[in-house]
Amino acid sequence: MELSAFALPGLSTVAVLFQAATAAQAVGKAREKFKVPVPNTTGVNEDFDRYFRAHQNCLEFLPMIICLIWLNAVFGSTLPFGIGAFMPTVAAVFGFAYAFFRTQYVKGYYRSVKERTPGFYRATFCIRLLFYMALLSLLWNVARSFGVTL
């Protein structure tokens, strides 16, 4: 598989990183807006707390989504029956979807705790799906290393 096949997963990784950076920038602006002095992070202003927690939650999920995009793009590309040819694109699509739904989550959280829920569930659905696809791809590769073929 050519390196260009991994451009879309690369772009989706950039989209995920951009989403996290945008949430970080929003925390800085919220600190000014709600007059929360450094180094305070919670307990000073409930509105600021939502901005801060939204960003922290994004950071908590960031390593998972990046690893899952690339595990699927690389190991998924070895799957049999022509499926592997589509896996970098599939990984990228779910990476972009995750960034979109995570943005919905963050914007909802800024408004109220309750409004974060739809974006959260949709983003975590992308993670769960990518997790199971990566597991399948990795198991396939382990099986191949032991001589199993289809």
mmCIF file of C-alpha atoms in Angstrom:
data_model
loop_
_atom_site.group_PDB
_atom_site.id
_atom_site.type_symbol
_atom_site.label_atom_id
_atom_site.label_comp_id
_atom_site.label_asym_id
_atom_site.label_seq_id
_atom_site.Cartn_x
_atom_site.Cartn_y
_atom_site.Cartn_z
ATOM 1 C CA MET A 1 0.000 0.000 0.000
ATOM 2 C CA GLU A 2 1.358 3.414 -0.949
ATOM 3 C CA LEU A 3 2.025 6.148 1.569
ATOM 4 C CA SER A 4 -0.684 8.311 -0.033
ATOM 5 C CA ALA A 5 -3.264 5.812 1.273
ATOM 6 C CA PHE A 6 -2.524 7.158 4.745
ATOM 7 C CA ALA A 7 -3.096 10.836 3.907
ATOM 8 C CA LEU A 8 -6.756 10.751 4.997
ATOM 9 C CA PRO A 9 -5.992 9.200 8.394
ATOM 10 C CA GLY A 10 -3.315 11.885 8.742
ATOM 11 C CA LEU A 11 -5.822 14.618 7.965
ATOM 12 C CA SER A 12 -8.355 13.176 10.392
ATOM 13 C CA THR A 13 -5.636 13.164 13.077
ATOM 14 C CA VAL A 14 -5.018 16.841 12.338
ATOM 15 C CA ALA A 15 -8.778 17.482 12.642
ATOM 16 C CA VAL A 16 -8.845 15.773 16.054
ATOM 17 C CA LEU A 17 -5.814 17.777 17.215
ATOM 18 C CA PHE A 18 -7.359 21.004 15.908
ATOM 19 C CA GLN A 19 -10.543 20.275 17.859
ATOM 20 C CA ALA A 20 -8.534 19.784 21.075
ATOM 21 C CA ALA A 21 -6.525 22.954 20.432
ATOM 22 C CA THR A 22 -9.719 24.923 19.827
ATOM 23 C CA ALA A 23 -11.107 23.699 23.163
ATOM 24 C CA ALA A 24 -7.852 24.761 24.856
ATOM 25 C CA GLN A 25 -8.122 28.223 23.340
ATOM 26 C CA ALA A 26 -11.724 28.472 24.530
ATOM 27 C CA VAL A 27 -10.575 27.818 28.108
ATOM 28 C CA GLY A 28 -8.213 30.785 27.890
ATOM 29 C CA LYS A 29 -10.968 33.035 26.567
ATOM 30 C CA ALA A 30 -13.396 31.751 29.231
ATOM 31 C CA ARG A 31 -10.809 32.521 31.926
ATOM 32 C CA GLU A 32 -10.862 36.148 30.812
ATOM 33 C CA LYS A 33 -14.638 36.280 30.291
ATOM 34 C CA PHE A 34 -15.467 34.854 33.727
ATOM 35 C CA LYS A 35 -12.503 36.525 35.463
ATOM 36 C CA VAL A 36 -10.925 33.328 36.773
ATOM 37 C CA PRO A 37 -7.336 34.041 37.847
ATOM 38 C CA VAL A 38 -4.446 31.711 37.091
ATOM 39 C CA PRO A 39 -3.804 29.054 38.494
ATOM 40 C CA ASN A 40 -7.429 28.436 39.560
ATOM 41 C CA THR A 41 -9.140 25.806 37.469
ATOM 42 C CA THR A 42 -12.341 24.828 39.272
ATOM 43 C CA GLY A 43 -14.718 25.998 41.955
ATOM 44 C CA VAL A 44 -14.486 29.707 41.155
ATOM 45 C CA ASN A 45 -17.151 29.993 38.470
ATOM 46 C CA GLU A 46 -19.571 27.271 37.320
ATOM 47 C CA ASP A 47 -19.596 28.545 33.736
ATOM 48 C CA PHE A 48 -15.788 28.462 33.585
ATOM 49 C CA ASP A 49 -15.799 24.979 35.128
ATOM 50 C CA ARG A 50 -17.773 23.674 32.143
ATOM 51 C CA TYR A 51 -15.230 25.075 29.669
ATOM 52 C CA PHE A 52 -12.381 23.618 31.670
ATOM 53 C CA ARG A 53 -13.993 20.172 32.067
ATOM 54 C CA ALA A 54 -14.923 20.022 28.372
ATOM 55 C CA HIS A 55 -11.277 20.595 27.457
ATOM 56 C CA GLN A 56 -9.974 18.151 30.055
ATOM 57 C CA ASN A 57 -12.335 15.492 28.772
ATOM 58 C CA CYS A 58 -11.061 16.074 25.241
ATOM 59 C CA LEU A 59 -7.508 15.562 26.490
ATOM 60 C CA GLU A 60 -8.515 12.352 28.277
ATOM 61 C CA PHE A 61 -9.792 10.859 25.015
ATOM 62 C CA LEU A 62 -7.080 12.270 22.720
ATOM 63 C CA PRO A 63 -4.521 9.423 23.065
ATOM 64 C CA MET A 64 -7.205 6.806 22.471
ATOM 65 C CA ILE A 65 -8.629 8.300 19.297
ATOM 66 C CA ILE A 66 -5.230 8.971 17.737
ATOM 67 C CA CYS A 67 -4.017 5.428 18.455
ATOM 68 C CA LEU A 68 -7.253 3.916 17.168
ATOM 69 C CA ILE A 69 -7.186 5.888 13.921
ATOM 70 C CA TRP A 70 -3.668 4.680 13.181
ATOM 71 C CA LEU A 71 -4.091 1.089 14.393
ATOM 72 C CA ASN A 72 -7.023 0.781 11.992
ATOM 73 C CA ALA A 73 -5.281 2.554 9.129
ATOM 74 C CA VAL A 74 -2.095 0.474 9.362
ATOM 75 C CA PHE A 75 -3.169 -2.959 10.589
ATOM 76 C CA GLY A 76 -6.617 -2.765 9.011
ATOM 77 C CA SER A 77 -4.979 -2.287 5.629
ATOM 78 C CA THR A 78 -3.803 -5.920 5.809
ATOM 79 C CA LEU A 79 -7.283 -7.446 6.155
ATOM 80 C CA PRO A 80 -8.258 -10.004 3.475
ATOM 81 C CA PHE A 81 -10.932 -10.007 0.758
ATOM 82 C CA GLY A 82 -10.219 -6.446 -0.349
ATOM 83 C CA ILE A 83 -11.404 -5.006 2.975
ATOM 84 C CA GLY A 84 -7.901 -3.800 3.793
ATOM 85 C CA ALA A 85 -7.867 -1.419 0.829
ATOM 86 C CA PHE A 86 -10.682 0.579 2.448
ATOM 87 C CA MET A 87 -9.517 0.554 6.063
ATOM 88 C CA PRO A 88 -7.363 3.721 5.987
ATOM 89 C CA THR A 89 -10.377 5.590 4.569
ATOM 90 C CA VAL A 90 -12.758 4.014 7.097
ATOM 91 C CA ALA A 91 -10.393 4.952 9.936
ATOM 92 C CA ALA A 92 -10.237 8.511 8.611
ATOM 93 C CA VAL A 93 -14.022 8.815 8.284
ATOM 94 C CA PHE A 94 -14.490 7.800 11.911
ATOM 95 C CA GLY A 95 -11.664 10.142 12.944
ATOM 96 C CA PHE A 96 -13.409 13.053 11.211
ATOM 97 C CA ALA A 97 -16.746 12.001 12.709
ATOM 98 C CA TYR A 98 -15.160 11.878 16.160
ATOM 99 C CA ALA A 99 -13.798 15.434 15.744
ATOM 100 C CA PHE A 100 -17.222 16.657 14.602
ATOM 101 C CA PHE A 101 -19.099 14.969 17.464
ATOM 102 C CA ARG A 102 -16.484 16.064 19.989
ATOM 103 C CA THR A 103 -17.045 19.644 18.819
ATOM 104 C CA GLN A 104 -20.792 19.155 19.387
ATOM 105 C CA TYR A 105 -19.987 17.828 22.863
ATOM 106 C CA VAL A 106 -17.793 20.812 23.752
ATOM 107 C CA LYS A 107 -20.227 23.427 22.469
ATOM 108 C CA GLY A 108 -23.091 21.709 24.280
ATOM 109 C CA TYR A 109 -21.080 21.558 27.503
ATOM 110 C CA TYR A 110 -20.368 25.286 27.279
ATOM 111 C CA ARG A 111 -24.135 25.888 27.419
ATOM 112 C CA SER A 112 -25.066 23.301 30.081
ATOM 113 C CA VAL A 113 -24.008 19.955 31.478
ATOM 114 C CA LYS A 114 -27.079 18.279 29.979
ATOM 115 C CA GLU A 115 -26.425 19.571 26.448
ATOM 116 C CA ARG A 116 -23.071 17.790 26.296
ATOM 117 C CA THR A 117 -24.671 14.329 26.261
ATOM 118 C CA PRO A 118 -25.557 13.804 22.543
ATOM 119 C CA GLY A 119 -22.086 14.788 21.318
ATOM 120 C CA PHE A 120 -20.445 12.709 24.030
ATOM 121 C CA TYR A 121 -22.342 9.541 23.124
ATOM 122 C CA ARG A 122 -21.759 9.992 19.412
ATOM 123 C CA ALA A 123 -18.016 10.598 19.876
ATOM 124 C CA THR A 124 -17.646 7.599 22.184
ATOM 125 C CA PHE A 125 -19.550 5.475 19.644
ATOM 126 C CA CYS A 126 -16.791 6.311 17.134
ATOM 127 C CA ILE A 127 -14.187 5.259 19.682
ATOM 128 C CA ARG A 128 -15.944 1.975 20.449
ATOM 129 C CA LEU A 129 -16.318 1.148 16.770
ATOM 130 C CA LEU A 130 -12.680 1.967 16.031
ATOM 131 C CA PHE A 131 -11.647 -0.079 19.081
ATOM 132 C CA TYR A 132 -13.405 -3.234 17.872
ATOM 133 C CA MET A 133 -12.175 -2.774 14.314
ATOM 134 C CA ALA A 134 -8.594 -2.345 15.584
ATOM 135 C CA LEU A 135 -8.941 -5.426 17.763
ATOM 136 C CA LEU A 136 -10.143 -7.448 14.772
ATOM 137 C CA SER A 137 -7.294 -6.124 12.615
ATOM 138 C CA LEU A 138 -4.689 -6.894 15.255
ATOM 139 C CA LEU A 139 -6.055 -10.389 15.870
ATOM 140 C CA TRP A 140 -5.958 -11.029 12.129
ATOM 141 C CA ASN A 141 -2.321 -9.961 12.023
ATOM 142 C CA VAL A 142 -1.414 -12.124 15.023
ATOM 143 C CA ALA A 143 -3.151 -15.094 13.397
ATOM 144 C CA ARG A 144 -1.211 -14.465 10.178
ATOM 145 C CA SER A 145 2.057 -14.420 12.133
ATOM 146 C CA PHE A 146 1.204 -17.974 13.261
ATOM 147 C CA GLY A 147 0.541 -19.081 9.704
ATOM 148 C CA VAL A 148 -3.256 -18.862 9.680
ATOM 149 C CA THR A 149 -4.592 -18.018 6.215
ATOM 150 C CA LEU A 150 -7.997 -17.668 4.634
#
